[in-house]
Coordinates of C-alpha atoms and ligand atoms in Angstrom, one line a residue:
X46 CA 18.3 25.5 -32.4
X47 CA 20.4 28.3 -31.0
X48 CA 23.9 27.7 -28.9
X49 CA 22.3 29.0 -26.0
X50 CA 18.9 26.7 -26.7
X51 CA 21.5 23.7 -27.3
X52 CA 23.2 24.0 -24.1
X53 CA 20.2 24.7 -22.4
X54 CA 18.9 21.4 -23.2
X55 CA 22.0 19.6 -22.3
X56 CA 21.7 21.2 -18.9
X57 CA 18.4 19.8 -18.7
X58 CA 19.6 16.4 -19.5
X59 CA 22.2 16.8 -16.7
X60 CA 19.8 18.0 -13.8
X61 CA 17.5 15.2 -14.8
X62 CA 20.5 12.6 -14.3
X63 CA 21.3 14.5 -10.6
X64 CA 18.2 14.8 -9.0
X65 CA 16.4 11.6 -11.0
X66 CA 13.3 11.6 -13.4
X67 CA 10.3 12.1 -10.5
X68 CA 12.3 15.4 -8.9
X69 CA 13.1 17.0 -12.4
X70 CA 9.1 16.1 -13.7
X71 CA 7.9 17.8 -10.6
X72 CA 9.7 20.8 -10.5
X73 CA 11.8 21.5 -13.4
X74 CA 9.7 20.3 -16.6
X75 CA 8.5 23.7 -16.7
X76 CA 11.4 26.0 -16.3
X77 CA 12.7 27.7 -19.4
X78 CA 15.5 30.0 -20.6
X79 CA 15.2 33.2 -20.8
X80 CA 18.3 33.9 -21.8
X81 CA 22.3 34.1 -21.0
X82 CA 23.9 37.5 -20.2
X83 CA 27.7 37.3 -19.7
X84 CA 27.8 35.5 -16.1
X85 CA 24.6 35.1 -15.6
X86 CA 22.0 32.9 -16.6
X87 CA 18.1 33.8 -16.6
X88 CA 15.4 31.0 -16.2
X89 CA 11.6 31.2 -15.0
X90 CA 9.5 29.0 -14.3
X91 CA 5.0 29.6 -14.6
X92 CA 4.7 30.0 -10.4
X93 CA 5.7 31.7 -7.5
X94 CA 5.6 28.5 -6.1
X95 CA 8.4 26.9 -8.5
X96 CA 10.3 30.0 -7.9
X97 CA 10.9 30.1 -4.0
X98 CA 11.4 26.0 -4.1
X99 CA 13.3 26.0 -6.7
X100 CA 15.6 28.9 -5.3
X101 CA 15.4 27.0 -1.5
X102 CA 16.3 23.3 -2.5
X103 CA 17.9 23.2 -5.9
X104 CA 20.2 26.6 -6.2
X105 CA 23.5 25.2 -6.6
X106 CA 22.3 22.0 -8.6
X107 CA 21.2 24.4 -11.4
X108 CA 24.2 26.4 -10.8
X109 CA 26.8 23.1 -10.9
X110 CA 24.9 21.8 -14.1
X111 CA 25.2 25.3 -15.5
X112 CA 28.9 25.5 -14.7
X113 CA 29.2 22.0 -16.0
X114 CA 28.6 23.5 -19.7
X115 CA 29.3 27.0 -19.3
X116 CA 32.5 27.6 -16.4
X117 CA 32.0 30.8 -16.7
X118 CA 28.3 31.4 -15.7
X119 CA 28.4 32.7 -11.8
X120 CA 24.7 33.2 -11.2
X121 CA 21.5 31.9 -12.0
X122 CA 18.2 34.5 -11.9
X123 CA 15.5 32.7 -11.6
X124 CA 11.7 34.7 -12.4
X125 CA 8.1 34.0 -12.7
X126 CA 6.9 34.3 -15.8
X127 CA 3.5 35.3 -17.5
X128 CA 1.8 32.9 -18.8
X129 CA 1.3 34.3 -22.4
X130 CA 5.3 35.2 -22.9
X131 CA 5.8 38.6 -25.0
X132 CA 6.9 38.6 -28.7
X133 CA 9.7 41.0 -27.7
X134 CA 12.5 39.1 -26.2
X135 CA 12.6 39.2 -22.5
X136 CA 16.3 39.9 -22.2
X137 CA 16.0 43.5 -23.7
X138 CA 14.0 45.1 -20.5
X139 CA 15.7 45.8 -17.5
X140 CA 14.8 42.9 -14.4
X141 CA 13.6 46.4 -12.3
X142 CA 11.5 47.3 -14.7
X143 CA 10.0 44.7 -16.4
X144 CA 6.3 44.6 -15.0
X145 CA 6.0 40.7 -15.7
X146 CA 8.3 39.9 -13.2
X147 CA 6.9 38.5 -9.9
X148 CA 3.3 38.7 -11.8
X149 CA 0.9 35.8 -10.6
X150 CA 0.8 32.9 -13.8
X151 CA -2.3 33.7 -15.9
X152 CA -2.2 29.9 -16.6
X153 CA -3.0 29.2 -13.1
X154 CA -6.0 30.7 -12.1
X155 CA -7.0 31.2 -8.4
X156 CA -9.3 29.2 -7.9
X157 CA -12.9 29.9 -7.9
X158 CA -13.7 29.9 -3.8
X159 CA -10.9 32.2 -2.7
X160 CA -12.7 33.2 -0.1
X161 CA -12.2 29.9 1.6
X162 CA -8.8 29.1 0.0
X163 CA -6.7 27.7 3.3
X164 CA -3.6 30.2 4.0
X165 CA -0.4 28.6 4.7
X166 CA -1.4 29.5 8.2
X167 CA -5.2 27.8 8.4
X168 CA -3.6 24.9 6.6
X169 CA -1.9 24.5 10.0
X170 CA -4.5 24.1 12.6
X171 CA -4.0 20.3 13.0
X172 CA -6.1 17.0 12.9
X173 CA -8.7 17.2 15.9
X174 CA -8.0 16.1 19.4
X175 CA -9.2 13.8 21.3
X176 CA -10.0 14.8 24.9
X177 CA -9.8 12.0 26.2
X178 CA -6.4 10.5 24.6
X179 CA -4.5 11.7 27.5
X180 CA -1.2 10.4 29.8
X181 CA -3.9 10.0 32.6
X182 CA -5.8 7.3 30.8
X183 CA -2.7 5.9 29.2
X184 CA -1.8 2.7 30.7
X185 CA 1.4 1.6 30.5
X186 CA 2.6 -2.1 30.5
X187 CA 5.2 -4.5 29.4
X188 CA 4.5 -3.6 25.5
X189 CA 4.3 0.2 25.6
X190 CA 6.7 1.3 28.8
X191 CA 9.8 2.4 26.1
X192 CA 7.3 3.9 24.1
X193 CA 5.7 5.9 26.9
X194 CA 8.7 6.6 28.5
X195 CA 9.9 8.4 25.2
X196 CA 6.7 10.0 24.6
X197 CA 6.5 11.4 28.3
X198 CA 10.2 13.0 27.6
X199 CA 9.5 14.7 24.6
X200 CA 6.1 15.8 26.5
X201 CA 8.2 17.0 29.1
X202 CA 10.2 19.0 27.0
X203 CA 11.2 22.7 27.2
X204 CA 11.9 24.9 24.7
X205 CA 15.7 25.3 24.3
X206 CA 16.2 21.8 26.2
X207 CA 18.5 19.1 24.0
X208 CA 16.7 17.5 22.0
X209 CA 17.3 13.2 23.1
X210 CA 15.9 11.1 20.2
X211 CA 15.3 12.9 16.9
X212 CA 13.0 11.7 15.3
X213 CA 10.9 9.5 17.9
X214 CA 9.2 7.0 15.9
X215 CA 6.7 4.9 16.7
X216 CA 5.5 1.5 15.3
X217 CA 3.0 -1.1 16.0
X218 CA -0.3 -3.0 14.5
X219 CA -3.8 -1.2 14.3
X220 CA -4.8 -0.5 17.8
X221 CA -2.2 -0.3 19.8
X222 CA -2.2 2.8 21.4
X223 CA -0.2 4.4 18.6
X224 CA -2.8 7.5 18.1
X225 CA -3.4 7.9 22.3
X226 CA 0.3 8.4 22.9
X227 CA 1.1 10.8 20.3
X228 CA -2.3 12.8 21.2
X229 CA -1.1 12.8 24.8
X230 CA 2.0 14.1 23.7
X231 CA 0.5 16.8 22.3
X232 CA -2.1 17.9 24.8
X233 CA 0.5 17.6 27.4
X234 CA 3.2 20.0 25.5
X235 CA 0.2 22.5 24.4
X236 CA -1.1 22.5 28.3
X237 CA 2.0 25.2 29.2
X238 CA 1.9 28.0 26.8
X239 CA 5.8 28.1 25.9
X240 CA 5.9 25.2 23.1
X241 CA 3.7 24.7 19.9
X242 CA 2.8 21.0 19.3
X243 CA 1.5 20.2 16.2
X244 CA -0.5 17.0 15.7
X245 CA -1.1 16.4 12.0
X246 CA -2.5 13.1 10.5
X247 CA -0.3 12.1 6.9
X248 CA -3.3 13.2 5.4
X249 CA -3.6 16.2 7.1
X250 CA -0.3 16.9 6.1
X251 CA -0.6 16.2 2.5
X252 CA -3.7 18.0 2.2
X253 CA -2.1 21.0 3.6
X254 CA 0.7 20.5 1.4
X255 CA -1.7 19.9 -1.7
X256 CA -4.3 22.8 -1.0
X257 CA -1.4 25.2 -0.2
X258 CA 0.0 24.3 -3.8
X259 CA -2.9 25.3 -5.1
X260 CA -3.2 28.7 -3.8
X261 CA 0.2 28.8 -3.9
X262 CA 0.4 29.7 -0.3
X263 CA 3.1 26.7 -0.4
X264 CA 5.7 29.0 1.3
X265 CA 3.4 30.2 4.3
X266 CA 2.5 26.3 4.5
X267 CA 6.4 25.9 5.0
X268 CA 7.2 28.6 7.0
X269 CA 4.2 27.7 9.4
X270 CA 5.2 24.0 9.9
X271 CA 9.2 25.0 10.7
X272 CA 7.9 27.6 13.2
X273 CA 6.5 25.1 15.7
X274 CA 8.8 23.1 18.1
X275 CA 7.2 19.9 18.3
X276 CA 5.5 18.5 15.3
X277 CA 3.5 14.9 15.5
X278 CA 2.4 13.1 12.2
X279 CA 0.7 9.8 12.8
X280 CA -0.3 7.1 10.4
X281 CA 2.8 7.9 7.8
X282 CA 2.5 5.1 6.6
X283 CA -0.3 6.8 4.4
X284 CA 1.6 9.6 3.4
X285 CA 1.8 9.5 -0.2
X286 CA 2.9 11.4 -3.8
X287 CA 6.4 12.5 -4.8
X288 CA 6.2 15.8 -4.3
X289 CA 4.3 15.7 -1.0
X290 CA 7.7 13.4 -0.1
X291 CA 9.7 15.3 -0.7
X292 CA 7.7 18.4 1.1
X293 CA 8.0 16.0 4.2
X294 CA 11.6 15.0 3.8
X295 CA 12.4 18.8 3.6
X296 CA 10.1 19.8 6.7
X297 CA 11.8 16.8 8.4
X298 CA 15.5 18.0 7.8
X299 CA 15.0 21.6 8.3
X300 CA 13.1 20.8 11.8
X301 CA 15.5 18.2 13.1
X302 CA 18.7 20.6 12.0
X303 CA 16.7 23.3 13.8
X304 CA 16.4 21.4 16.9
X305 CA 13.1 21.1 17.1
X306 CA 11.3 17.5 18.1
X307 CA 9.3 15.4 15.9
X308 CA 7.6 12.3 16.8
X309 CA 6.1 9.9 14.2
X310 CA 3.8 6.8 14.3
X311 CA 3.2 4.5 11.3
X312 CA 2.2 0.9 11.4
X313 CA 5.4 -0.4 10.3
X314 CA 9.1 0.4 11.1
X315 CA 10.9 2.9 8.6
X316 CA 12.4 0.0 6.9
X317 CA 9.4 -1.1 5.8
X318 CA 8.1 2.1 3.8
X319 CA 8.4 1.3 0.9
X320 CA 6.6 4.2 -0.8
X321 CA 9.6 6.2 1.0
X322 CA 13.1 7.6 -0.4
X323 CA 15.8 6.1 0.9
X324 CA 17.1 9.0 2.4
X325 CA 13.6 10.0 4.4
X326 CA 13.9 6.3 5.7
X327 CA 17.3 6.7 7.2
X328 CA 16.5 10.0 8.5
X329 CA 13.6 8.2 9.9
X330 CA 15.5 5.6 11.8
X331 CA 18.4 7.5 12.9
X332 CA 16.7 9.0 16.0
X333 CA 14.6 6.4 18.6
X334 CA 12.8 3.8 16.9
X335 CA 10.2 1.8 19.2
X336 CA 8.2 -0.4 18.4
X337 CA 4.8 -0.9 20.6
X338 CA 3.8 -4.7 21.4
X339 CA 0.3 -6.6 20.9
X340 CA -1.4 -5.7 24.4
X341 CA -0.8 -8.2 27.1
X342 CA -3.4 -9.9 29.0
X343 CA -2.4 -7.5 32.3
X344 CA -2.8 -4.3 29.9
X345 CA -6.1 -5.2 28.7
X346 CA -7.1 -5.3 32.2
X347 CA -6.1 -2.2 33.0
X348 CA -7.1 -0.6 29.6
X349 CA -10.9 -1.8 30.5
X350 CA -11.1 -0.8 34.1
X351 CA -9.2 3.0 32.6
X352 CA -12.5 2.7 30.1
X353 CA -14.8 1.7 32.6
X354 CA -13.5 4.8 34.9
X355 CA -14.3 7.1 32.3
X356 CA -17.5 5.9 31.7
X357 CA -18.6 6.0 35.2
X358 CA -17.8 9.9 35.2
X359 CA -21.2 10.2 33.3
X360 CA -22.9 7.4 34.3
X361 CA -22.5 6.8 37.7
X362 CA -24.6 3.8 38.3
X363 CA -22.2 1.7 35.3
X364 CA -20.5 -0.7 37.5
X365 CA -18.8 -3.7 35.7
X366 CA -18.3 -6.6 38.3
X367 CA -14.8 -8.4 38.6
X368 CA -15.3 -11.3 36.6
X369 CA -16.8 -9.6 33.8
X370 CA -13.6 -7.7 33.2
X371 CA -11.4 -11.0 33.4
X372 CA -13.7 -12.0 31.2
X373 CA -13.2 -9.4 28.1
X374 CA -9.0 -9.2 29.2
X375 CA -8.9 -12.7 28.6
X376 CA -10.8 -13.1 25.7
X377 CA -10.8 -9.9 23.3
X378 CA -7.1 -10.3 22.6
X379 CA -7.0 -8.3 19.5
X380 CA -6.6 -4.7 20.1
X381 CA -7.5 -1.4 22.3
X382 CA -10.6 -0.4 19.7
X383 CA -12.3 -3.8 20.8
X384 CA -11.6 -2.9 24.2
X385 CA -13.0 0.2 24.2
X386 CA -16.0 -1.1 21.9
X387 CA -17.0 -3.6 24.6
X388 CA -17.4 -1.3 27.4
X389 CA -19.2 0.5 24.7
X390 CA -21.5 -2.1 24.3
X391 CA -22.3 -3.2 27.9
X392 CA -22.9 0.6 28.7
X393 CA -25.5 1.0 26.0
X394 CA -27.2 -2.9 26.7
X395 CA -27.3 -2.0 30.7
X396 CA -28.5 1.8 30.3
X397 CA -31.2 1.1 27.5
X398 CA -32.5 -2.7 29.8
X399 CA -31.7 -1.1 32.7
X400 CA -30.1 -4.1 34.1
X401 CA -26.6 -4.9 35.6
X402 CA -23.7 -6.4 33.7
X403 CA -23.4 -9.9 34.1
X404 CA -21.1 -12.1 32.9
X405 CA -24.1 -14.1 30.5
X406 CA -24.8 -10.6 29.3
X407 CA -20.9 -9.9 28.5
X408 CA -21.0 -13.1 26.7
X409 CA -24.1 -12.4 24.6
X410 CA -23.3 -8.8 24.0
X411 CA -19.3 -9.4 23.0
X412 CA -19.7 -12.1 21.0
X413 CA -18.5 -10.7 17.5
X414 CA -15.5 -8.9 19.2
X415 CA -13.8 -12.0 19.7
X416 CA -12.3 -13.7 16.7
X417 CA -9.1 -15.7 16.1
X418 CA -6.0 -14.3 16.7
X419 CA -4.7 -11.8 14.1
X420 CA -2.0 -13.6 11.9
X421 CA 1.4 -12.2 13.5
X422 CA 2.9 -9.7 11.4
X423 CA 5.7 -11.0 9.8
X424 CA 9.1 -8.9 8.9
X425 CA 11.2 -9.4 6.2
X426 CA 14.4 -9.6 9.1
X427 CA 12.7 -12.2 10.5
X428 CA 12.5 -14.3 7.8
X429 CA 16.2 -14.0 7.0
X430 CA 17.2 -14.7 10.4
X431 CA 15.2 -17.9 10.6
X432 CA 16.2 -19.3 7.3
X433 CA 19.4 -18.3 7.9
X434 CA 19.4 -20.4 11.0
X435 CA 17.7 -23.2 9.6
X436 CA 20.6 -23.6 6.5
X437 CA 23.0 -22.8 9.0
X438 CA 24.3 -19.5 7.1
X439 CA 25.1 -15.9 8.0
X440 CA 22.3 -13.5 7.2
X441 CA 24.5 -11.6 5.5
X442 CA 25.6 -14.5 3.1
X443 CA 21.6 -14.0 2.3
X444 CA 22.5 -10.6 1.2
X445 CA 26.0 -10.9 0.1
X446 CA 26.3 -11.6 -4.1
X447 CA 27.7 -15.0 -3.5
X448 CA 26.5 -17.7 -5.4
X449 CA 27.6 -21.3 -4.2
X450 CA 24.5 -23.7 -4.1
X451 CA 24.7 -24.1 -0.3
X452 CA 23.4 -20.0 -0.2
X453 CA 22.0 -19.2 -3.1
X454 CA 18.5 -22.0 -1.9
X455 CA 18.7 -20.7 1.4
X456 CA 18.3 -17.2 -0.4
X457 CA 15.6 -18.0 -2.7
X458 CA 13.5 -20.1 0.4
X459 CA 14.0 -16.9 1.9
X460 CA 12.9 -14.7 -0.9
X461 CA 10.1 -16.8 -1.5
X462 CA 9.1 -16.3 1.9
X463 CA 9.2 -12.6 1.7
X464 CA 6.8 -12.7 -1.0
X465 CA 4.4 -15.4 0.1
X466 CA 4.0 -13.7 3.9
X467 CA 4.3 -10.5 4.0
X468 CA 2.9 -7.2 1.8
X469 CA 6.4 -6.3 0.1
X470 CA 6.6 -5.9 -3.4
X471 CA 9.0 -7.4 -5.5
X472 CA 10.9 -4.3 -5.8
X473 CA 11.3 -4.3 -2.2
X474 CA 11.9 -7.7 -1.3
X475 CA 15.2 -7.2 -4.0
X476 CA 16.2 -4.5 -2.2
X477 CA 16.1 -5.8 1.3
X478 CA 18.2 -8.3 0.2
X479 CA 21.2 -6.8 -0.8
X480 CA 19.9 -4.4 -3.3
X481 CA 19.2 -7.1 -6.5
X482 CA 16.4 -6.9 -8.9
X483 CA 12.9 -7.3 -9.0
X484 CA 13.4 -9.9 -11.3
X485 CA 15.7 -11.8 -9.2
X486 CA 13.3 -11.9 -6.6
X487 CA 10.0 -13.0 -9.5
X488 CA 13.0 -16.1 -10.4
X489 CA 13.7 -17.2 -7.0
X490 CA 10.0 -17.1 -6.2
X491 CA 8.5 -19.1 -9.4
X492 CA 11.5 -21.4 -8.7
X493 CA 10.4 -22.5 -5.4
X494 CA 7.2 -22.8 -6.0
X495 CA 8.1 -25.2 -9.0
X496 CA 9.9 -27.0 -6.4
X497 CA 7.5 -27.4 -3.5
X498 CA 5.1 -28.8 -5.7
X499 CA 7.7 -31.8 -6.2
X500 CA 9.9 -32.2 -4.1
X501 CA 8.3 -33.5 -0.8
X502 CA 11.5 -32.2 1.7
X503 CA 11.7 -29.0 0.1
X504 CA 8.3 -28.5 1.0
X505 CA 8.1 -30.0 4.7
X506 CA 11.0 -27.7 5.2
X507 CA 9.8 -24.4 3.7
X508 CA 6.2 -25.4 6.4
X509 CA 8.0 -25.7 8.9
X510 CA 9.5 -22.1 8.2
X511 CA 6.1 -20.7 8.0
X512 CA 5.5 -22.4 11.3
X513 CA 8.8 -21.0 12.8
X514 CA 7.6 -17.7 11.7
X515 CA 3.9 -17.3 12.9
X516 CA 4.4 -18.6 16.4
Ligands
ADP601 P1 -3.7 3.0 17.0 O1 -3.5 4.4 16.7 O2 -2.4 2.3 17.3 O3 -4.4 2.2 15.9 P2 -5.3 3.9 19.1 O4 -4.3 4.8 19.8 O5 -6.3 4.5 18.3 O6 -4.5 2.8 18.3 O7 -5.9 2.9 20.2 C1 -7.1 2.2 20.0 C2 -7.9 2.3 21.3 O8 -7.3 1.6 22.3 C3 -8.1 3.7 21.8 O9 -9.4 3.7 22.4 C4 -7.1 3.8 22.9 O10 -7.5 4.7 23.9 C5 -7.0 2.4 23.4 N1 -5.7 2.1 23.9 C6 -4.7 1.5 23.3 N2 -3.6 1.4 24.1 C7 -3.9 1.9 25.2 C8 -3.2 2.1 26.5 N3 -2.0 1.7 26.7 N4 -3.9 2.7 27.5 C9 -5.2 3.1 27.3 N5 -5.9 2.9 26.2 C10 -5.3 2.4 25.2
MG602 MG1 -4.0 5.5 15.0

């Protein structure tokens, strides 16, 4: 191995310690050295892609680890290369006139249907609309009035205006109104011409992300997405893949430095992705967080009679009597989909008999949309509040490294708890309690259940936590 090849690969062996193993696999396994002239150092990499992300995000980390080895390098040139590299060496033609340079990677073919290959900028349409997920037939209650209130401001918004809450996120269960306020949002910010709202599902967004990789259209993809002033991603909780993360965490900075608004949904707060780096979560909870309530009895009233309204403006004979609607409010308790499915139902059941709605008819025809109440989603806080209160600690004795027997039970009760009620992985649950291991969290978990199964207390206590919790 040369000196130059040597210290090349301790270079490598630094920038993977900087920016961790999943950042160097994804975007520096394939850069090589080309070569060291004086101050500067030469490295390409197989795409165009590579190149401009490389040059955008990681610059002075080469540089530094460069420097690291070699104080007196200055400069870092980084090119694309061809795929089948030369026999001559590189180094002896002139960067102006060596005809490789900027060439596409013959180990990347386009691929075969370039005719329908998205563009950064067709990448960028959005997920679909629905007309009728509106602010007019958003109803607002108890659960949702922060959340609409946000949403209405960031609606309201004019170009240029300060920016209040960056990002707005917005939480709740499946249902809830999550994918109605943020379409609202962006119907109302697209109805005057001035602004560009974007409304992109996480999947959307990764398949964007994804297909623009491919045709290496990456930079338009990036470019597109920073020049809109309001960008809306529901369901994040689905957004997925390192390198996609990454893609969003960029987007994310460069849009909220820029001023511009973003407003996110996901079924869970930012604490609770766990798929997410840390630093995307923090960025995620440092504007206005909201969460968005079951729907109350009220709510569902006024969420059926909003349905029922919109019905009637095609079907103008659909009446739905009074105690019908009580009816469904009190009894489908579960979300806004079964809501909307029932007026579904008793549209289709009166048009095809053509008979009224009656209350036995509502009964008959709503049967399988009313089941047990969902079990209450349970968080990870909640569970070291309540145990903390039950052992009469501090939650942050839970978290703290002590280890005198009067914390370290409540801990492992409360670790145990993590595990048995909610989705977090053990990974997780270690680090939302104070940052230990994953195998901390496996011990204190087979150690209770060793100890419910003998000791009777133990076990009537750690009930009547799961009780606490539920309710
Ligand atoms: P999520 O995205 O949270 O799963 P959706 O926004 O898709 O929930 O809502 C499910 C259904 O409930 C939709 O038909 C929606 O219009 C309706 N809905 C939920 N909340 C409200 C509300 N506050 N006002 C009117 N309709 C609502
Ligand atoms: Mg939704």
């Amino acid at each position: 191995m040369t000196l130059e090849q040597e210290r090349w690969s301790r270079v490598k062996g630094r920038l993977r310690s900087t920016v961790g193993e999943d950042v160097y696999t994804s975007w520096f396994a394939r850069m090589d050295l080309e070569g060291v002239h004086d101050e500067s150092v030469k490295l390409s990499v197989p795409t165009r892609f590579l190149k401009s992300w490389i040059q955008s995000h990681y610059a002075e980390r080469v540089l530094s680890c460069w420097q690291a080895e070699m104080p007196e390098v200055h400069r870092i040139d980084l090119t694309v290369r061809t795929a089948v590299r030369p026999v001559a060496a590189v180094k002896e033609v002139p960067p102006a006139l060596d005809p490789r340079r900027e060439t596409r990677s013959v180990a990347e073919p386009r691929p075969a249907l370039t005719m329908q290959a998205p563009t950064g900028h067709d990448t960028l349409n959005g997920s679909p609309l629905d007309p009728r997920l509106t602010f007019a037939s958003f109803v607002v209650g108890r659960s949702n009035t922060l959340a609409h209130a946000a949403a209405r401001q960031v609606a309201d918004g004019r170009r240029g205006d300060p920016v209040m809450f960056n990002p707005l996120y917005i939480h709740a269960g499946v249902g809830l109104g999550k994918t109605h306020l943020l379409q609202a949002v962006t119907w109302a910010g697209n109805s005057g011409t001035e602004r560009k709202v974007l409304y992109l599902t996480a999947e959307k967004f990764m398949y964007g992300f994804v297909a623009a990789l491919k045709t290496q259209t990456a930079l338009a993809f990036k470019e597109a997405l920073r020049g809109i002033d309001v960008l809306v991603i529901d369901d994040l909780q689905f957004l997925q893949g390192k390198s996609t993360q990454a893609e969003f965490c960029h987007t994310l900075n460069a849009l909220i430095d820029a001023g511009r608004q973003v407003v996110i949904a996901a079924d869970r707060p930012p604490s609770d992705l766990e798929s997410l780096d840390d630093r995307v979560r923090s960025r995620l909870a440092g504007g206005l967080v909201v969460e968005m309530g079951s729907l109350g009895e009220e709510l569902r009233l006024g969420i059926l009679r909003s349905r029922v309204a919109a019905a009637r403006a095609h079907h103008a004979r659909f009446e739905v009597p009074e105690d019908v609607l009580g009816y469904l409010a009190h009894s489908i308790t579960h979300n806004g989909r079964d809501l909307e499915g029932a007026i579904n139902r008793l549209l289709a059941h009166s048009k095809l008999n053509n008979q009224p709605v009656t209350l036995e008819m509502a009964e008959r025809e709503v049967r399988d949309l009313i089941r047990p109440q969902e079990p209450k989603r349970i968080k990870i806080e909640d569970i070291q509040r309540v145990v903390a209160r039950q052992y009469s600690v501090s939650r942050s004795d839970l978290l703290s490294s002590r280890r005198t027997a009067n914390v370290v039970r409540p801990r492992q009760v409360a670790m145990y708890l993590a595990k048995t009620l909610t989705l977090r992985s053990l990974p997780e649950i270690g680090r939302r309690f104070g940052g230990r291991d994953h195998t901390t969290v496996l011990h204190a978990v087979r150690k209770i259940e060793a100890l419910v199964s003998k000791d009777t207390a133990l076990s009537e206590e750690v009930e009547s936590l799961k009780r606490q919790l539920q309710e």
